[in-house]
Amino acid sequence: MPQMKGNRIMTGAVTTIIALFSCALPAAAHDDLITPNGDLIPYLLMAFVVAAIITLALLYFNRVLKRGIERRTGELKRNQESLRQVIDLMPNMIHVKNREGRFLLINRTMADSLGSTVDELTGSLHSDVHPNAKEMERIREDDMVVFDNGFPQVKMEEPYHFVDGSIHWLQTTRLPYTPADSDEPAVLTLAVDITRRKEDNEALQKSQDELQKLNEELEQRVEERTASLAAAKEELMESLDQLKQTQEELILSEKLAALGGLVAGVAHEINTPLGVGVTAGSFLSDNLKDMAKRFDQGELKKSDLEKFIETGTESSKTLMTNLNRAAELIRSFKQVAADQSSELRRPFNLREYVDEALLSLRPKYKRTGHVIENHCPDIEIDSYPGAFMQIITNLLVNALIHAYDEDDYGHIVMDGTVENDKLVFTFKDDGKGMDNNTMDKAFEPFYTTKREKGGTGLGLHIVFNTVTQTLGGTVRMTSEPGKGTEFTITMPLSEKTV
Ligand SMILES: Nc1ncnc2c1ncn2[C@@H]1O[C@H](COP(=O)(O)OP(=O)(O)O)[C@@H](O)[C@H]1O
Ligand SMILES: [Mg+2]
């Protein structure tokens, strides 16, 4: 094109020169020009000079123009090439097709996907080179929608076959477009290969799904574990309840055993005065029978009667003393046994009650050499004598079993004072005492250091429960190895002082 323009200028220049000549020549023929000093200037010469100058100028302009055109052409070519380079370097597929489906422009990435070159594909029909007919049909339909509607279209995800048979996933943008060098409408397509991203997303989704599944499994397992733990706890609570029941039963049987022991001891104790009484009674009866016989036979002498009166008085005295003793034993036992089994509240005298308790417990200690003293004052208390008896029994039995060796002579003292409207009762032995470990555990149920000798470990536990629950008091124990043990029970004097 610039070349054509240069030629036209040249033709113009030559035409002008010829025109000038044709004007100058007739002028030269008719009007000769005369100089001031009368010289004649020849016209022809002048015409030549002018024509030469114009020709030279035109030639010069032509050259300048030519160079400019060449430079512009070069620039345009370079621009086109670098644009080509840019679209070929793009990793995305770019192409422009006309309505017929012919490639007006195609980049290398797109050409690669079709297994061909840019040059070969430019101008050819897409449908002739696409490897999948069904897919091509769809592409064509999508292209036509853009042609017909004139709006851009974006497809977020569509499958696309490469010529090597691999299926890729594309995100495609179709734009209605009119190329600068023609009026024919076209569609510019830009496709981004999202296969990797899709695969990554799918892998991510898969691992998320797996994670979710794992999480659900975990939750399920936690639920199952929680349920089995709850069941185990339930079972544990049940066995704990059973254990408590067994413990209560054992405590009860220990109490009953103590009562049984008391009965046996008292029975044994009563045996002696009763035996003596029976002997004295039968002696008296024999003597009486003998006297009656002598009287019947008329052989009764005054001296016999005197002797009978003497032995009879003696025997009946023995009889009375022993019967009284037995009656006293029975009375106190009855009281103690009734108290112990009924757990009734009633007023009682502390000193007298401790005496009675000691009398009932005598069979347990009478063969030992221990001195047992009751220093309790004469005070009335309104409480549970049965519970009190239980405590004294357990503490005394413990002192006898645990505090002393067989040939020891111990000293056991019970005392009581009133402090702040409360009875402070102490039970003290001067035996072996306890080490720290035993002291820590002594009140625990079933803790015993004499299991092999029949210890149940319930004695002090019962003391603790009875003091705290029945008497509403507290119990404190001090002990030191070799220095004996002392129990201090603080309890209300009566219900009013609770
Ligand atoms: N007076 C005491 N002197 C020394 N140790 C004692 C005394 N009383 C109790 N103990 C200790 O406390 C333990 C617990 O006593 P206890 O509960 O009555 O059970 P048990 O008499 O059946 O052993 C005893 O085994 C013993 O070691
Ligand atoms: Mg005991």
CSV table of N, CA and C and ligand atoms in Angstrom, one decimal, residues 254 394-395 397-399 401-402 447-448 455-460, ligand 2:
chain,number,residue,atom,x,y,z
A,254,GLU,N,-22.2,-57.9,114.1
A,254,GLU,CA,-21.2,-57.6,115.1
A,254,GLU,C,-21.8,-57.2,116.4
A,394,ASN,N,-17.1,-51.9,123.4
A,394,ASN,CA,-16.1,-52.0,122.3
A,394,ASN,C,-14.7,-51.4,122.8
A,395,LEU,N,-14.7,-50.3,123.5
A,395,LEU,CA,-13.5,-49.7,123.9
A,395,LEU,C,-12.8,-50.6,124.9
A,397,VAL,N,-13.2,-54.0,125.3
A,397,VAL,CA,-12.7,-55.2,124.6
A,397,VAL,C,-11.4,-54.9,123.8
A,398,ASN,N,-11.4,-53.7,123.2
A,398,ASN,CA,-10.2,-53.3,122.4
A,398,ASN,C,-9.0,-53.2,123.4
A,399,ALA,N,-9.2,-52.5,124.5
A,399,ALA,CA,-8.1,-52.3,125.4
A,399,ALA,C,-7.6,-53.7,125.9
A,401,ILE,N,-7.8,-56.6,124.3
A,401,ILE,CA,-7.2,-57.4,123.3
A,401,ILE,C,-5.9,-56.7,122.7
A,402,HIS,N,-6.0,-55.4,122.5
A,402,HIS,CA,-4.9,-54.8,121.7
A,402,HIS,C,-3.9,-54.1,122.6
A,447,TYR,N,-10.6,-52.4,109.2
A,447,TYR,CA,-9.1,-52.3,109.5
A,447,TYR,C,-8.8,-53.0,110.8
A,448,THR,N,-8.0,-54.0,110.8
A,448,THR,CA,-7.6,-54.7,112.0
A,448,THR,C,-6.2,-55.2,112.0
A,455,GLY,N,-10.1,-60.7,114.7
A,455,GLY,CA,-10.5,-59.3,114.6
A,455,GLY,C,-11.3,-59.0,113.4
A,456,THR,N,-12.4,-58.2,113.5
A,456,THR,CA,-13.2,-57.9,112.3
A,456,THR,C,-12.9,-56.5,111.8
A,457,GLY,N,-12.3,-55.7,112.6
A,457,GLY,CA,-12.0,-54.3,112.2
A,457,GLY,C,-13.2,-53.4,112.2
A,458,LEU,N,-14.2,-53.9,113.0
A,458,LEU,CA,-15.5,-53.1,113.0
A,458,LEU,C,-15.7,-52.4,114.3
A,459,GLY,N,-15.0,-52.7,115.3
A,459,GLY,CA,-15.2,-52.2,116.7
A,459,GLY,C,-15.2,-50.7,116.7
A,460,LEU,N,-14.1,-50.1,116.3
A,460,LEU,CA,-14.0,-48.6,116.3
A,460,LEU,C,-14.9,-47.9,115.3
B,2,MG,MG,-12.2,-54.3,118.3
